[in-house]
Coordinates of C-alpha atoms in Angstrom, one line a residue:
S1 CA 137.0 156.9 134.5
S2 CA 141.0 157.1 134.2
C3 CA 142.4 159.4 131.2
Y4 CA 143.8 156.2 130.0
P5 CA 142.0 152.8 129.5
Q6 CA 143.1 149.9 131.7
T7 CA 143.7 148.0 128.8
N8 CA 147.0 148.2 126.8
M9 CA 147.1 149.4 123.1
L10 CA 147.2 146.1 120.8
D11 CA 150.3 145.9 118.6
F12 CA 150.3 144.8 115.2
V13 CA 153.0 144.0 112.7
F14 CA 152.2 143.2 108.8
A15 CA 154.9 142.1 107.0
V16 CA 153.6 142.9 103.1
D17 CA 155.5 141.6 99.8
D18 CA 154.8 144.8 98.2
A19 CA 154.7 148.4 100.6
V20 CA 153.7 150.6 97.9
T21 CA 151.1 149.0 97.1
W22 CA 149.5 148.2 100.6
H23 CA 150.1 151.8 101.8
M24 CA 148.4 153.0 98.2
M25 CA 145.4 150.6 99.2
N26 CA 145.4 151.3 102.8
L27 CA 145.2 155.1 102.2
L28 CA 142.2 154.4 100.1
K29 CA 140.8 152.6 102.7
N30 CA 141.5 154.1 106.1
R31 CA 143.4 157.5 105.4
S32 CA 142.8 158.9 108.6
H33 CA 145.1 156.4 110.3
Y34 CA 148.0 158.1 108.6
S35 CA 149.5 161.5 109.9
F36 CA 150.3 164.1 107.3
L37 CA 152.2 162.0 105.5
K38 CA 149.4 160.8 103.5
F39 CA 149.4 164.0 101.4
F40 CA 153.4 163.0 100.3
G41 CA 151.5 159.4 98.8
P42 CA 152.5 155.8 99.1
K43 CA 156.0 156.0 97.3
K44 CA 157.3 158.7 99.9
I45 CA 155.5 156.7 102.6
T46 CA 157.2 153.6 101.8
T47 CA 160.7 155.3 101.5
I48 CA 160.2 156.3 105.0
Q49 CA 159.5 153.1 106.2
R50 CA 162.9 152.0 105.0
Y51 CA 164.7 154.2 107.4
G52 CA 165.9 153.1 110.7
A53 CA 164.2 149.8 111.5
G54 CA 162.5 149.1 108.2
I55 CA 159.0 149.4 109.6
Y56 CA 156.3 152.3 109.2
Y57 CA 153.7 152.9 112.4
N58 CA 150.2 154.0 112.2
T59 CA 149.4 154.4 116.4
L60 CA 146.7 155.6 118.4
V61 CA 144.1 154.0 115.8
P62 CA 140.6 153.4 117.3
C63 CA 139.2 149.6 116.1
N64 CA 136.6 147.7 117.5
G65 CA 136.6 149.7 121.2
R66 CA 140.4 149.6 121.6
M67 CA 143.4 151.4 120.8
I68 CA 145.6 149.9 118.2
K69 CA 149.1 150.2 116.7
Y70 CA 150.3 148.7 113.7
G71 CA 153.9 148.4 112.0
V72 CA 153.9 147.6 108.3
I73 CA 157.6 145.9 107.2
S74 CA 158.6 144.7 103.5
T75 CA 159.0 140.7 104.0
D76 CA 162.6 141.0 102.2
A77 CA 163.8 143.6 105.0
L78 CA 162.0 141.3 108.0
I79 CA 163.8 138.2 107.1
E80 CA 167.2 140.3 106.8
D81 CA 166.6 141.4 110.3
L82 CA 165.9 138.1 111.3
F83 CA 169.2 136.4 109.8
H84 CA 171.5 138.9 110.2
W85 CA 170.1 141.4 113.3
K86 CA 170.7 144.4 111.1
T87 CA 168.6 146.4 113.4
L88 CA 166.8 143.9 116.0
Y89 CA 163.7 145.6 116.2
V90 CA 161.4 143.2 114.9
A91 CA 163.6 140.5 115.3
G92 CA 163.5 141.6 119.1
R93 CA 159.8 141.6 119.2
L94 CA 159.5 137.9 117.8
Q95 CA 162.0 136.7 120.2
K96 CA 158.8 136.6 122.3
P97 CA 155.9 134.9 122.4
V98 CA 153.5 136.6 119.8
K99 CA 150.5 135.3 118.4
I100 CA 150.9 134.6 114.1
L101 CA 147.4 135.5 113.1
A102 CA 148.1 134.4 109.4
Q103 CA 151.4 133.3 107.4
N104 CA 151.6 132.4 104.0
E105 CA 153.8 129.9 102.5
N106 CA 157.0 131.6 102.7
S107 CA 159.9 129.0 103.6
K108 CA 162.9 131.6 103.7
L109 CA 160.4 133.4 106.1
Q110 CA 159.8 130.2 108.4
A111 CA 163.6 129.3 108.4
A112 CA 164.6 133.3 109.5
L113 CA 162.0 133.0 112.3
V114 CA 164.1 129.7 113.6
S115 CA 167.1 131.1 112.8
N116 CA 166.5 134.3 115.0
L117 CA 165.3 131.9 118.1
K118 CA 168.5 130.0 117.6
S119 CA 170.5 133.4 117.4
A120 CA 168.9 134.5 120.4
V121 CA 169.4 131.5 122.6
T122 CA 172.9 131.6 121.4
A123 CA 173.7 135.2 122.5
A124 CA 171.8 134.6 125.6
F125 CA 174.3 131.9 126.5
L126 CA 177.2 133.9 125.6
M127 CA 175.8 136.5 128.3
L128 CA 174.8 133.8 131.0
P129 CA 176.9 132.3 134.0
E130 CA 178.1 128.6 133.4
S131 CA 174.5 127.4 134.9
F132 CA 171.0 129.1 135.3
S133 CA 167.7 128.8 135.8
E134 CA 165.1 128.5 133.0
E135 CA 163.4 131.7 133.7
E136 CA 166.7 133.7 133.9
L137 CA 167.5 132.5 130.2
Y138 CA 164.0 134.0 129.0
M139 CA 164.8 136.8 131.3
Q140 CA 168.2 137.2 129.2
I141 CA 166.3 136.3 125.8
A142 CA 163.3 139.1 126.3
G143 CA 166.3 141.5 127.5
L144 CA 168.3 141.7 124.4
S145 CA 166.2 144.4 122.2
Y146 CA 166.2 146.3 125.0
A147 CA 170.1 146.5 125.4
G148 CA 171.1 149.9 124.6
D149 CA 167.8 151.4 124.0
F150 CA 167.4 154.5 125.1
R151 CA 163.5 154.5 125.6
M152 CA 164.4 152.4 128.7
I153 CA 166.0 155.2 130.1
I154 CA 163.5 157.9 129.4
G155 CA 160.1 156.7 129.7
E156 CA 159.7 152.9 129.7
D157 CA 158.8 151.1 133.1
K158 CA 162.4 149.5 134.4
S159 CA 161.0 146.2 135.0
K160 CA 159.3 145.6 131.6
V161 CA 161.5 142.6 130.8
Q162 CA 160.1 140.9 134.1
N163 CA 156.9 141.9 133.4
I164 CA 157.1 140.0 130.2
V165 CA 158.5 136.9 130.9
K166 CA 156.8 136.3 134.9
P167 CA 153.4 135.5 133.4
N168 CA 154.5 134.0 130.1
V169 CA 156.8 131.3 131.1
A170 CA 154.6 128.7 129.1
H171 CA 154.5 130.9 126.4
F172 CA 158.3 131.1 126.2
Q173 CA 159.1 127.3 126.7
K174 CA 156.4 126.8 123.8
L175 CA 158.6 128.9 121.7
Y176 CA 161.9 127.6 122.7
S177 CA 161.3 124.0 123.6
N178 CA 162.4 122.2 120.1
I179 CA 165.5 124.3 120.0
L180 CA 166.7 123.9 123.5
Q181 CA 166.0 120.3 123.1
D182 CA 168.5 120.3 120.3
C183 CA 171.0 121.7 122.6
P184 CA 173.6 119.2 124.0
Q185 CA 174.2 121.7 126.8
V186 CA 170.7 121.8 128.0
V187 CA 169.0 118.8 129.9
Y188 CA 165.1 118.8 130.6
K189 CA 164.9 117.6 134.0
H190 CA 161.2 116.4 133.5
H191 CA 160.3 115.1 136.7
L192 CA 161.6 118.4 138.4
G193 CA 159.3 120.2 135.6
R194 CA 162.6 122.6 134.5
L195 CA 165.3 123.1 132.3
E196 CA 169.0 122.7 133.6
A197 CA 171.8 124.2 131.4
S198 CA 175.6 124.0 131.8
I199 CA 177.2 126.0 129.4
D200 CA 180.8 125.5 127.9
K201 CA 182.4 128.8 129.0
S202 CA 186.0 127.6 127.6
P203 CA 187.6 129.6 124.6
E204 CA 186.7 127.1 122.1
G205 CA 182.9 126.8 123.4
Q206 CA 182.8 130.4 123.2
F207 CA 184.4 130.5 120.1
T208 CA 182.0 128.3 118.8
Q209 CA 179.2 130.4 119.5
L210 CA 180.2 133.7 118.8
M211 CA 181.0 131.9 115.2
A212 CA 177.2 131.1 115.4
L213 CA 176.0 134.9 116.2
P214 CA 174.3 136.9 113.4
K215 CA 176.4 138.8 110.8
T216 CA 175.5 142.2 112.1
L217 CA 176.3 141.7 115.7
Q218 CA 179.8 139.7 114.8
Q219 CA 180.5 143.0 113.0
K220 CA 179.5 145.2 115.8
I221 CA 181.7 143.1 118.2
T222 CA 184.6 143.1 115.9
A223 CA 184.7 147.1 115.6
L224 CA 184.5 147.4 119.1
V225 CA 187.5 144.9 119.7
N226 CA 189.4 145.7 116.6
P227 CA 191.8 148.5 117.1
P228 CA 191.4 151.4 114.1
G229 CA 194.4 150.7 111.6
K230 CA 194.4 147.2 112.0
N231 CA 193.0 145.2 109.5
R232 CA 192.4 141.3 111.1
D233 CA 189.9 139.1 109.6
V234 CA 186.4 138.4 111.8
E235 CA 187.5 135.0 112.8
E236 CA 190.9 136.0 114.2
I237 CA 188.9 139.0 116.3
L238 CA 186.3 136.7 117.6
L239 CA 189.0 134.1 118.7
Q240 CA 190.5 136.7 120.5
V241 CA 187.0 137.8 122.4
A242 CA 186.4 134.0 122.9
H243 CA 189.5 134.1 125.1
D244 CA 188.3 137.4 126.9
P245 CA 186.8 136.8 130.4
D246 CA 184.5 139.6 129.5
C247 CA 183.1 138.1 126.4
G248 CA 179.6 138.2 127.4
F249 CA 180.0 141.7 127.8
V250 CA 181.6 142.5 124.9
V251 CA 178.4 140.7 123.1
H252 CA 176.0 142.7 125.0
Q253 CA 177.6 146.0 124.1
G254 CA 177.7 144.5 120.6
I255 CA 173.8 143.9 121.0
S256 CA 173.3 147.2 122.4
G257 CA 175.1 149.2 119.5
I258 CA 172.7 147.7 117.4
V259 CA 169.7 148.6 119.3
R260 CA 170.6 152.1 120.4
S261 CA 171.0 153.2 116.4
S262 CA 167.9 151.8 115.6
S263 CA 165.4 152.5 118.6
V264 CA 166.5 156.1 118.0
V265 CA 165.8 156.4 114.4
Q266 CA 162.7 154.7 115.0
S267 CA 161.4 157.0 117.6
A268 CA 162.7 160.2 115.4
K269 CA 160.1 158.4 112.7
T270 CA 157.6 158.4 115.3
I271 CA 156.8 162.1 115.4
L272 CA 156.7 161.9 111.7
T273 CA 154.3 158.6 111.3
A274 CA 151.7 159.8 114.2
G275 CA 151.8 163.4 113.9
A276 CA 152.7 166.2 116.3
K277 CA 149.0 165.7 118.5
K278 CA 149.3 161.7 118.4
S279 CA 152.9 162.0 119.6
V280 CA 152.2 164.1 122.6
T281 CA 149.3 161.8 123.5
Y282 CA 151.2 158.8 122.7
S283 CA 154.4 159.9 125.2
M284 CA 152.0 160.8 127.8
K285 CA 150.9 157.2 127.7
K286 CA 154.3 155.9 128.4
L287 CA 155.0 158.5 130.8
Y288 CA 152.0 157.6 132.8
K289 CA 152.8 154.0 132.5
M290 CA 156.3 154.4 134.1
T291 CA 155.2 156.3 137.0
K292 CA 152.1 154.0 137.4
G293 CA 154.9 151.4 137.5
G294 CA 157.2 153.4 140.0
L295 CA 154.0 153.7 142.2
K296 CA 153.2 150.2 142.3
K297 CA 157.2 149.0 143.3
T298 CA 157.2 151.9 146.1
S299 CA 153.9 151.2 147.4

């Protein structure tokens, strides 16, 4: 059989209210999942978790005949990322169809999950042309969390976004249907079984959309456009961007800035949290996936 199993590694994310206690219990139960960092104890592990994207990953863990990896993030950090796109790391994953295995009754988390999807649609509208297909919308949304991610240049399959969307259009429809039905600019052509959108590209329309973007993205856009030494407020700068023919590109650059910084730190953390041997194995798997994707396209 091949060195690498055909089944992809399952990826779990656990949002926990008290990370120190969670890691303490998990170290007692599943000590082998952790790298050498287990010797530093749950408090140090939680401190490392807070860096970068605020998530701590144990990877290449054998479970029921499958390889899994699982990330641990504090509920507060998750909510902040969903509302404000501080790192877009977990928020970006949750803009795509995922299976929620269990969820407690946290109304703030529920509101944050919806807010994240609305923000994804708004950002996509700003970057897309005036009219587009439903699949193009989902491609734009699915690509948000890869903008500026250096791993898409080094090691990841370039057609990753297409591979996510094409087999999962029905799941994207289910995830976004309520939000799109509330958008006056989007019309469902039920007899054609597809969505048709006509986005307001006037400066007024774009300004409304820019003002609805998450706080961190607004700040990134402001930093890109505002020359040093000038102290203008965010609203004034976003109004200027709304009049810019390259408005969509500026939004894309802002998203790239968020993703770039969190993906670099998170990848550096992987060496610590996985350990040297697992990191090499994991990188080899990524490289294998990339070359396999390249062979498919060239054959």
